[in-house]
Every structure is written in structure tokens, then in C-alpha cells.
CSV table of C-alpha atoms in Angstrom, one decimal:
chain,number,residue,atom,x,y,z
A,1,UNK,CA,50.4,129.6,8.5
A,2,UNK,CA,47.1,131.1,9.3
A,3,UNK,CA,46.3,134.8,9.5
A,4,UNK,CA,44.0,135.5,12.3
A,5,UNK,CA,42.0,138.3,10.6
A,6,UNK,CA,41.1,136.0,7.7
A,7,UNK,CA,39.6,133.3,9.9
A,8,UNK,CA,35.9,132.9,9.5
A,9,UNK,CA,34.2,134.0,12.7
A,10,UNK,CA,30.7,133.2,13.4
A,11,UNK,CA,29.2,136.0,15.5
A,12,UNK,CA,26.2,133.9,16.5
A,13,UNK,CA,28.2,131.0,17.7
A,14,UNK,CA,27.6,131.8,21.3
A,15,UNK,CA,23.9,132.5,20.9
A,16,UNK,CA,23.1,129.3,19.1
A,17,UNK,CA,25.2,127.3,21.4
A,18,UNK,CA,23.4,128.8,24.4
A,19,UNK,CA,20.0,127.9,23.1
A,20,UNK,CA,21.2,124.3,22.6
A,21,UNK,CA,22.6,124.1,26.1
A,22,UNK,CA,19.4,124.3,28.0
A,23,UNK,CA,16.1,123.6,26.4
A,24,UNK,CA,14.2,124.7,29.5
A,25,UNK,CA,13.5,128.4,29.5
A,26,UNK,CA,11.3,130.3,31.9
A,27,UNK,CA,10.1,129.2,35.3
A,28,UNK,CA,8.7,125.9,36.2
A,29,UNK,CA,5.8,126.4,38.6
A,30,UNK,CA,5.3,123.7,41.1
A,31,UNK,CA,2.0,124.0,42.9
A,32,UNK,CA,0.0,122.0,45.4
A,33,UNK,CA,-3.7,121.8,45.7
A,34,UNK,CA,-5.8,120.3,48.4
A,35,UNK,CA,-8.4,117.7,47.7
A,36,UNK,CA,-10.9,116.1,50.0
A,37,UNK,CA,-9.5,115.0,53.3
A,38,UNK,CA,-5.8,115.1,53.6
A,39,UNK,CA,-5.2,114.3,50.0
A,40,UNK,CA,-3.3,116.6,47.7
A,41,UNK,CA,-2.4,117.1,44.1
A,42,UNK,CA,0.9,118.5,42.7
A,43,UNK,CA,0.9,120.2,39.4
A,44,UNK,CA,4.0,121.1,37.4
A,45,UNK,CA,3.5,123.9,34.9
A,46,UNK,CA,5.9,125.4,32.4
A,47,UNK,CA,8.2,122.5,31.5
A,48,UNK,CA,9.5,123.1,28.0
A,49,UNK,CA,7.5,121.6,25.2
A,50,UNK,CA,10.6,120.1,23.7
A,51,UNK,CA,10.5,117.5,26.5
A,52,UNK,CA,8.4,114.5,26.1
A,53,UNK,CA,6.1,115.0,29.1
A,54,UNK,CA,4.6,111.6,28.8
A,55,UNK,CA,8.0,110.0,29.3
A,56,UNK,CA,8.7,112.3,32.2
A,57,UNK,CA,5.4,111.4,33.9
A,58,UNK,CA,6.1,107.7,33.4
A,59,UNK,CA,9.5,108.1,35.1
A,60,UNK,CA,8.0,110.2,37.9
A,61,UNK,CA,5.2,107.7,38.6
A,62,UNK,CA,7.7,105.0,39.0
A,63,UNK,CA,10.2,107.1,41.1
A,64,UNK,CA,7.7,108.6,43.5
A,65,UNK,CA,5.3,105.6,43.6
A,66,UNK,CA,2.3,107.8,42.8
A,67,UNK,CA,-0.1,108.1,39.9
A,68,UNK,CA,0.1,111.0,37.5
A,69,UNK,CA,-1.0,112.3,34.2
A,70,UNK,CA,-0.3,114.9,31.5
A,71,UNK,CA,-3.1,117.5,31.0
A,72,UNK,CA,-3.4,119.6,27.9
A,73,UNK,CA,-4.4,123.2,28.8
A,74,UNK,CA,-5.2,125.8,26.1
A,75,UNK,CA,-3.3,128.5,27.9
A,76,UNK,CA,-0.5,126.8,29.9
A,77,UNK,CA,0.3,124.0,27.5
A,78,UNK,CA,1.0,120.6,28.9
A,79,UNK,CA,0.9,120.3,32.6
A,80,UNK,CA,2.1,117.5,34.7
A,81,UNK,CA,-0.2,116.4,37.5
A,82,UNK,CA,0.9,114.0,40.2
A,83,UNK,CA,-1.0,112.6,43.1
A,84,UNK,CA,0.1,113.6,46.6
A,85,UNK,CA,2.5,116.2,47.8
A,86,UNK,CA,5.4,115.6,45.5
A,87,UNK,CA,6.9,119.1,45.6
A,88,UNK,CA,10.1,118.1,47.2
A,89,UNK,CA,10.5,115.0,45.1
A,90,UNK,CA,9.8,116.6,41.8
A,91,UNK,CA,12.2,119.5,42.6
A,92,UNK,CA,15.0,117.0,43.4
A,93,UNK,CA,14.2,114.8,40.4
A,94,UNK,CA,14.1,117.7,37.9
A,95,UNK,CA,17.5,119.0,39.0
A,96,UNK,CA,19.0,115.6,39.3
A,97,UNK,CA,18.0,114.7,35.8
A,98,UNK,CA,19.1,118.0,34.5
A,99,UNK,CA,15.8,119.0,33.0
A,100,UNK,CA,15.7,122.3,34.9
A,101,UNK,CA,18.1,124.3,37.0
A,102,UNK,CA,17.3,124.9,40.7
A,103,UNK,CA,16.8,128.6,40.0
A,104,UNK,CA,14.2,127.9,37.4
A,105,UNK,CA,12.0,126.0,39.8
A,106,UNK,CA,9.4,128.0,41.7
A,107,UNK,CA,7.5,126.2,44.4
A,108,UNK,CA,4.1,127.6,45.3
A,109,UNK,CA,1.7,126.7,48.1
A,110,UNK,CA,2.1,126.5,51.8
B,1,UNK,CA,37.7,146.0,60.5
B,2,UNK,CA,40.3,145.9,63.2
B,3,UNK,CA,38.5,148.6,65.1
B,4,UNK,CA,35.4,146.6,65.1
B,5,UNK,CA,37.3,143.6,66.4
B,6,UNK,CA,38.6,145.8,69.2
B,7,UNK,CA,35.1,146.5,70.4
B,8,UNK,CA,34.5,142.8,70.6
B,9,UNK,CA,37.7,142.4,72.5
B,10,UNK,CA,36.6,144.9,75.1
B,11,UNK,CA,33.5,142.9,75.8
B,12,UNK,CA,35.3,139.6,75.8
B,13,UNK,CA,35.8,139.4,79.5
B,14,UNK,CA,32.3,140.3,80.2
B,15,UNK,CA,31.2,137.7,77.8
B,16,UNK,CA,32.8,134.9,79.7
B,17,UNK,CA,31.2,135.9,82.9
B,18,UNK,CA,27.8,136.3,81.3
B,19,UNK,CA,28.0,133.0,79.7
B,20,UNK,CA,28.3,131.3,83.0
B,21,UNK,CA,25.3,133.1,84.4
B,22,UNK,CA,23.2,132.2,81.5
B,23,UNK,CA,24.3,128.6,81.6
B,24,UNK,CA,23.0,128.4,85.1
B,25,UNK,CA,19.8,129.9,83.9
B,26,UNK,CA,19.6,127.3,81.1
B,27,UNK,CA,20.2,124.5,83.6
B,28,UNK,CA,17.5,125.8,85.8
B,29,UNK,CA,15.2,126.1,82.9
B,30,UNK,CA,15.9,122.5,82.0
B,31,UNK,CA,15.2,121.2,85.4
B,32,UNK,CA,11.6,122.5,85.4
B,33,UNK,CA,11.2,122.2,81.7
B,34,UNK,CA,8.2,120.1,81.7
B,35,UNK,CA,6.0,122.4,83.8
B,36,UNK,CA,7.1,125.8,82.7
B,37,UNK,CA,9.3,125.2,79.6
B,38,UNK,CA,7.3,127.6,77.5
B,39,UNK,CA,7.5,130.5,79.9
B,40,UNK,CA,11.2,130.1,80.4
B,41,UNK,CA,11.8,130.2,76.7
B,42,UNK,CA,9.8,133.3,76.3
B,43,UNK,CA,11.7,135.0,79.1
B,44,UNK,CA,14.9,134.2,77.3
B,45,UNK,CA,13.5,135.6,74.2
B,46,UNK,CA,12.4,138.8,75.9
B,47,UNK,CA,15.8,139.4,77.4
B,48,UNK,CA,17.2,139.2,74.0
B,49,UNK,CA,14.9,141.8,72.7
B,50,UNK,CA,15.5,144.2,75.5
B,51,UNK,CA,19.2,144.2,75.2
B,52,UNK,CA,21.0,146.1,72.5
B,53,UNK,CA,24.4,146.5,71.0
B,54,UNK,CA,27.3,144.7,72.6
B,55,UNK,CA,25.3,142.7,75.1
B,56,UNK,CA,23.2,141.3,72.3
B,57,UNK,CA,26.2,139.6,70.9
B,58,UNK,CA,26.9,137.9,74.2
B,59,UNK,CA,23.4,136.6,74.4
B,60,UNK,CA,23.7,135.2,71.0
B,61,UNK,CA,26.8,133.4,71.9
B,62,UNK,CA,25.2,131.7,74.8
B,63,UNK,CA,22.2,130.8,72.8
B,64,UNK,CA,24.2,129.0,70.3
B,65,UNK,CA,25.2,126.6,73.0
B,66,UNK,CA,21.7,126.1,74.0
B,67,UNK,CA,20.4,125.7,70.6
B,68,UNK,CA,20.4,122.0,70.6
B,69,UNK,CA,18.1,121.8,73.5
B,70,UNK,CA,15.7,124.4,72.3
B,71,UNK,CA,14.3,123.0,69.1
B,72,UNK,CA,13.7,119.7,70.9
B,73,UNK,CA,11.8,121.6,73.5
B,74,UNK,CA,9.8,123.5,71.0
B,75,UNK,CA,8.8,120.4,69.2
B,76,UNK,CA,7.5,118.8,72.4
B,77,UNK,CA,5.5,121.9,73.2
B,78,UNK,CA,4.1,122.2,69.8
B,79,UNK,CA,2.8,118.7,69.9
B,80,UNK,CA,1.4,119.2,73.4
B,81,UNK,CA,-0.3,122.5,72.9
B,82,UNK,CA,-2.6,122.8,69.9
B,83,UNK,CA,-3.1,126.6,70.2
B,84,UNK,CA,0.5,127.4,69.4
B,85,UNK,CA,0.3,131.1,69.6
B,86,UNK,CA,3.4,131.5,71.7
B,87,UNK,CA,5.4,129.1,69.7
B,88,UNK,CA,4.8,131.1,66.6
B,89,UNK,CA,6.1,134.2,68.0
B,90,UNK,CA,9.2,132.4,69.0
B,91,UNK,CA,9.5,130.9,65.6
B,92,UNK,CA,9.4,134.3,63.9
B,93,UNK,CA,12.2,135.6,66.0
B,94,UNK,CA,14.2,132.4,65.9
B,95,UNK,CA,14.5,132.3,62.2
B,96,UNK,CA,15.6,135.9,62.0
B,97,UNK,CA,18.2,135.3,64.6
B,98,UNK,CA,19.8,132.3,62.9
B,99,UNK,CA,21.5,134.5,60.3
B,100,UNK,CA,22.9,136.7,62.9
B,101,UNK,CA,24.3,133.9,64.9
B,102,UNK,CA,26.2,132.5,62.0
B,103,UNK,CA,27.8,135.8,61.4
B,104,UNK,CA,28.7,136.2,65.0
B,105,UNK,CA,30.4,132.8,65.0
B,106,UNK,CA,32.5,133.9,62.1
B,107,UNK,CA,33.4,137.1,63.7
B,108,UNK,CA,34.3,135.4,66.9
B,109,UNK,CA,36.5,132.9,65.1
B,110,UNK,CA,38.3,135.7,63.3
B,111,UNK,CA,38.6,137.6,66.5
B,112,UNK,CA,40.3,134.8,68.3
B,113,UNK,CA,42.9,134.5,65.6
B,114,UNK,CA,43.8,138.1,65.4
B,115,UNK,CA,43.3,139.1,69.0
B,116,UNK,CA,46.9,139.7,69.9
B,117,UNK,CA,48.2,141.9,67.2
B,118,UNK,CA,44.9,143.8,66.9
B,119,UNK,CA,45.2,145.2,70.4
B,120,UNK,CA,48.5,146.7,69.6
B,121,UNK,CA,47.4,148.1,66.3
B,122,UNK,CA,44.2,149.7,67.1
B,123,UNK,CA,45.1,152.1,69.7
B,124,UNK,CA,47.5,154.1,67.7
B,125,UNK,CA,46.2,153.3,64.3
B,126,UNK,CA,43.6,156.0,63.9
B,127,UNK,CA,45.7,159.2,64.4
B,128,UNK,CA,49.1,157.7,63.7
B,129,UNK,CA,49.6,159.4,60.3
B,130,UNK,CA,48.1,162.7,61.2
B,131,UNK,CA,51.3,164.5,62.2
B,132,UNK,CA,53.7,162.5,60.1
B,133,UNK,CA,54.7,163.0,56.4
B,134,UNK,CA,54.4,159.3,55.4
B,135,UNK,CA,51.7,157.8,53.1
B,136,UNK,CA,48.8,156.3,54.9
B,137,UNK,CA,48.2,152.6,54.4
B,138,UNK,CA,45.0,151.0,53.2
B,139,UNK,CA,44.1,149.7,56.6
B,140,UNK,CA,44.3,153.1,58.2
B,141,UNK,CA,42.0,154.6,55.6
B,142,UNK,CA,39.6,151.7,56.0
B,143,UNK,CA,39.6,152.3,59.7
B,144,UNK,CA,38.9,156.0,59.2
B,145,UNK,CA,36.0,155.3,56.9
B,146,UNK,CA,34.4,152.9,59.4
B,147,UNK,CA,34.9,155.3,62.2
B,148,UNK,CA,33.2,158.1,60.4
B,149,UNK,CA,30.4,155.8,59.4
B,150,UNK,CA,29.9,154.7,63.0
B,151,UNK,CA,29.9,158.3,64.2
B,152,UNK,CA,27.4,159.5,61.6
B,153,UNK,CA,24.8,156.7,62.2
B,154,UNK,CA,25.1,155.0,65.5
B,155,UNK,CA,22.1,152.7,64.7
B,156,UNK,CA,23.9,150.5,62.3
B,157,UNK,CA,26.9,149.5,64.4
B,158,UNK,CA,28.4,146.3,63.1
B,159,UNK,CA,25.9,145.9,60.3
B,160,UNK,CA,23.0,145.4,62.6
B,161,UNK,CA,19.7,145.2,60.8
B,162,UNK,CA,16.5,146.7,61.9
B,163,UNK,CA,14.1,144.0,62.8
B,164,UNK,CA,10.7,143.8,61.2
B,165,UNK,CA,8.4,142.6,63.9
B,166,UNK,CA,4.9,141.4,63.0
B,167,UNK,CA,2.0,139.9,64.9
B,168,UNK,CA,1.6,136.2,63.9
B,169,UNK,CA,-1.5,135.3,61.8
B,170,UNK,CA,-4.4,133.9,63.8
B,171,UNK,CA,-5.6,130.8,61.9
B,172,UNK,CA,-8.6,128.9,63.1
B,173,UNK,CA,-10.4,126.0,61.5
B,174,UNK,CA,-14.0,126.5,60.8
B,175,UNK,CA,-15.8,123.2,60.6
B,176,UNK,CA,-13.8,120.6,58.6
B,177,UNK,CA,-13.4,122.3,55.3
B,178,UNK,CA,-12.8,125.9,55.9
B,179,UNK,CA,-10.1,127.9,57.6
B,180,UNK,CA,-10.4,131.4,59.1
B,181,UNK,CA,-7.6,133.9,59.1
B,182,UNK,CA,-8.9,136.1,61.9
B,183,UNK,CA,-6.5,139.1,61.9
B,184,UNK,CA,-6.3,139.4,58.2
B,185,UNK,CA,-7.1,143.1,57.9
B,186,UNK,CA,-4.9,143.9,60.8
B,187,UNK,CA,-2.0,142.3,59.1
B,188,UNK,CA,-2.8,144.2,55.9
B,189,UNK,CA,-2.7,147.4,57.9
B,190,UNK,CA,0.7,146.6,59.4
B,191,UNK,CA,2.1,145.8,56.0
B,192,UNK,CA,0.5,148.9,54.4
B,193,UNK,CA,-1.0,146.8,51.6
B,194,UNK,CA,-4.5,146.6,50.1
B,195,UNK,CA,-6.4,143.7,51.5
B,196,UNK,CA,-7.4,142.7,48.0
B,197,UNK,CA,-3.8,142.4,46.9
B,198,UNK,CA,-2.8,140.2,49.8
B,199,UNK,CA,-6.1,138.2,49.3
B,200,UNK,CA,-5.2,137.6,45.7
B,201,UNK,CA,-1.7,136.5,46.6
B,202,UNK,CA,-2.9,134.1,49.3
B,203,UNK,CA,-5.6,132.5,47.2
B,204,UNK,CA,-3.3,132.1,44.2
B,205,UNK,CA,-0.5,130.6,46.3
B,206,UNK,CA,-2.8,128.2,48.2
B,207,UNK,CA,-4.7,127.3,45.1
B,208,UNK,CA,-8.1,127.7,46.7
B,209,UNK,CA,-10.9,130.1,46.9
B,210,UNK,CA,-12.0,132.4,49.7
B,211,UNK,CA,-13.4,135.7,50.8
B,212,UNK,CA,-13.5,138.3,53.5
B,213,UNK,CA,-16.6,138.0,55.7
B,214,UNK,CA,-18.5,140.6,57.7
B,215,UNK,CA,-16.1,140.5,60.7
B,216,UNK,CA,-13.2,141.4,58.4
B,217,UNK,CA,-11.7,137.9,58.7
B,218,UNK,CA,-10.6,135.9,55.8
B,219,UNK,CA,-12.3,132.6,55.1
B,220,UNK,CA,-10.3,130.2,53.0
B,221,UNK,CA,-11.6,126.9,51.6
B,222,UNK,CA,-9.4,124.0,52.7
B,223,UNK,CA,-7.5,123.1,55.8
B,224,UNK,CA,-4.5,125.2,56.6
B,225,UNK,CA,-2.4,125.5,59.7
B,226,UNK,CA,-0.9,128.6,61.1
B,227,UNK,CA,2.6,127.6,60.1
B,228,UNK,CA,1.6,127.2,56.5
B,229,UNK,CA,-0.1,130.5,56.3
B,230,UNK,CA,2.9,132.0,57.9
B,231,UNK,CA,5.1,130.6,55.2
B,232,UNK,CA,3.0,132.1,52.5
B,233,UNK,CA,2.9,135.4,54.3
B,234,UNK,CA,6.7,135.4,54.6
B,235,UNK,CA,7.0,134.9,50.9
B,236,UNK,CA,4.5,137.7,50.3
B,237,UNK,CA,6.5,140.1,52.5
B,238,UNK,CA,9.8,139.1,50.7
B,239,UNK,CA,8.3,139.8,47.3
B,240,UNK,CA,5.9,142.6,47.8
B,241,UNK,CA,6.7,144.4,51.0
B,242,UNK,CA,10.5,144.6,51.6
B,243,UNK,CA,12.5,146.7,49.3
B,244,UNK,CA,14.5,144.6,46.9
B,245,UNK,CA,17.5,146.9,47.2
B,246,UNK,CA,17.8,147.8,50.9
B,247,UNK,CA,15.3,145.4,52.4
B,248,UNK,CA,13.5,148.1,54.3
B,249,UNK,CA,9.8,147.3,54.9
B,250,UNK,CA,9.0,151.0,54.5
B,251,UNK,CA,7.6,150.8,50.9
B,252,UNK,CA,4.6,151.7,48.8
B,253,UNK,CA,3.0,149.5,46.2
B,254,UNK,CA,1.8,151.4,43.2
B,255,UNK,CA,0.0,150.3,40.1
B,256,UNK,CA,1.3,151.9,37.0
B,257,UNK,CA,0.1,150.9,33.5
B,258,UNK,CA,-1.0,147.5,34.5
B,259,UNK,CA,2.2,146.8,36.4
B,260,UNK,CA,2.9,146.9,40.1
B,261,UNK,CA,5.8,149.0,41.2
B,262,UNK,CA,7.4,148.9,44.6
B,263,UNK,CA,8.6,152.3,45.7
B,264,UNK,CA,11.0,152.4,48.7
B,265,UNK,CA,10.6,155.2,51.2
B,266,UNK,CA,14.0,154.7,52.7
B,267,UNK,CA,16.3,154.5,49.7
B,268,UNK,CA,14.0,155.8,47.0
B,269,UNK,CA,14.5,152.8,44.7
B,270,UNK,CA,11.7,151.8,42.5
B,271,UNK,CA,11.3,148.4,40.9
B,272,UNK,CA,8.5,146.4,39.3
B,273,UNK,CA,7.3,143.3,41.1
B,274,UNK,CA,5.8,140.1,39.5
B,275,UNK,CA,2.1,140.1,38.9
B,276,UNK,CA,0.0,137.6,40.8
B,277,UNK,CA,-1.0,134.7,38.7
B,278,UNK,CA,-2.9,131.7,39.9
B,279,UNK,CA,-1.6,129.6,37.0
B,280,UNK,CA,-3.0,126.1,36.2
B,281,UNK,CA,-5.7,124.9,38.5
B,282,UNK,CA,-6.5,121.2,38.4
B,283,UNK,CA,-10.0,120.0,38.8
B,284,UNK,CA,-10.4,118.8,42.4
B,285,UNK,CA,-14.1,118.8,43.0
B,286,UNK,CA,-16.5,116.3,41.5
B,287,UNK,CA,-16.7,116.7,37.8
B,288,UNK,CA,-20.4,115.7,37.8
B,289,UNK,CA,-21.1,118.5,40.2
B,290,UNK,CA,-19.3,121.0,37.9
B,291,UNK,CA,-21.3,119.8,35.0
B,292,UNK,CA,-24.5,120.1,36.9
B,293,UNK,CA,-23.6,123.7,37.8
B,294,UNK,CA,-22.7,124.9,34.3
B,295,UNK,CA,-25.5,123.1,32.6
């Protein structure tokens, strides 16, 4: 028979579990920039550094049929850069793959 | 709530007649769509704006039926006419209206269901318990509250919102690489915001550079269409103009210890708003040119 009061209770169980649950914290900014002509560039800033951005970009390139790269920025960390207007695509892909929640995505630009 | 439904009931008969009249109108409009489609649309829009209260609901009802035709029409027009000043005005009002329509639909559905018993209830509901000794029911009290609310402020009958009307931005291409936002300062004035603040936001969102020229118009680098600028403006208004609590556009933006605060004049709420950050900017121009400039 177990006495409830004597059970060991970890007060931080919730907190540590919450952190494990979603690695992504903070907003993911998805921006678009115009290049020459009707070409555009999509940048994804703020993805958690726990993710392997190189693997993400590899998957994205294949999925959206575009080129892309990871850029190291002193202030913003690693930033994903994809060719063309991939804002819709990247939003859907990030939510579908569970890397970020829809309310964590912030789409900028027109 | 039952009281409200009763009001709708009263206008139900009128509604049916009205609908017919408007359908004819719509049919007429369709027949000479190609020539004067734009004008007809605007006329319908104007009628909407002129009418208030009960009649408004009727119009919405008819418009719902017409909705299928309209977007198609608009698209055609937009493609046909490059200077889509008129279209834009319609767009602004149309998006606003959509929300209302949905609500109306729900209300109408509910109304149809409860029509019979409501009519009996409402008439004697309000003052039924005044003379008697019995306890009042929840519904009666609810009715009383709504009645008082309606008496005190007749503007907000049936949760009607005040509309925030704005002139559309005038966006013109200058050459091939630049875009002019002609009524930039005018829009700043209507929003009661510093031009610099709006400028910062626009440039950060669009990820370009730009400046205000001598004629107080904004020149932005890059090609942008009116629709795109409108989208960004809408986002600006949502974040920095309308009150986050009561959605009133009557607000003041103050800077306080490096943070911007939005003070509402209507409800008195005060909340901080996000600072404008341009974030990461990728290199889009020729790297050789940049190197030549810096060296």
C-alpha cells in the first residue's frame, strides 16, 4: 500500500517536459526580398539552433524544387535562404513536419 | 437574444420583397455587365453604405446570393483595367463585409428555427414579472440587460461595428525599378501616425530601401503593386493603429523608454506594441558592386 504523501514528487516535471516537447521557441520570421526582374528570395530566420538547418534546407530544396542555402549571420544565427517566393510552401512544410507551430510563424512582406 | 430575433422577425416580410427587387437589379446588372459592370458594382456598394440598421441586413442577405457572380466580375475588370482605383475601394469594403455576412447567416438560421415560439415569448416577456411575486428567469433578466444596453447606446444595435474607412493607397511605378506611393503623407495623417514610423514599417516589411521625396510622396525601390502595399498597410493598421482591446482606430502611439505604447482614446487601454525590426537582409545586389562601394 502506498501513502500518497510519501510519494516523491518532482515539482519541475512539468517544466522540463515542456521544454522537451517543442524545441522551437520564439517566432520564425519568413521574409521575401525582391531581386532583379521578377525574381525573389525567401529567408527564414529564427529557427531553433537545435535543428540541423543543413538537413532542413536539403529537404526544402527537394520539396519545392528550388535552390537554397544556409547563411551564418553574427546577430541572427543561421538563416535559411531559398530562391523564389516560397513563403506559402515553407509555412506549410514547417507545420506539416512539426518543426514549428502555425502561431510561431510570422510571414512578412507584401 | 430573443428580443433581438424579434426585431429580425419584424423585418422578415420586408426582406422577402426587397430581395426580389434586388434580384432584378442584379439580373439587369448582369445583362449589361460588359459595358458598365464597374459602375453597377459601385452603385450597389453605395446603396449599402447609405442604408443603416435593419435594411443593412436585408442588403447583406441579397448580396450573399450575388456573391458568386461578383468576384468573377471583379477579376475580369481587374485584368482589363490596369488603373484599378475603383476596384480597390470595393476590395476594402468587401473584405470588411465578409465577416458581417457570416454572422448574419448564422443569425438568420437561428431565427428560422426559433421563429414560432419567439413571437409568443417576446411580447409579454419584458414586463411579465414586474407585478408578480415569482422569481424571474435567466432569459428575462438577459432580455432586460439587452434592452437597457440598446436604449443607452443606440449606435451599437446588434453588435454593429463602426467602420474604419480609408482612402486606398495610390501606387504608381516609376521607371522599371522604383515604385511611388503618392498619397503617403495623406495616409499618415488619416492614421494619425508619424510618417517616419510608417516609413520604417513599410521598408522593413518589404525588405527594401526608400525615401520621401520633395512632393511628399514615398519612393520605394522595387516593383510593388497597389494590392501588395495595401496588404502591408492593413497589417500596419492592425498592429499599430487599432486598439488591441476594443479595436477602435482612435489611438495615440507614444514612445516611452525605448518602447512604443498604444494608448486608446476610446477605452483608455494602454499596451506596448512590437518594435519595428527589419531582421535579416540577404544580399541581392551584385557583390562586386558592394565591394567597390565599401573599398
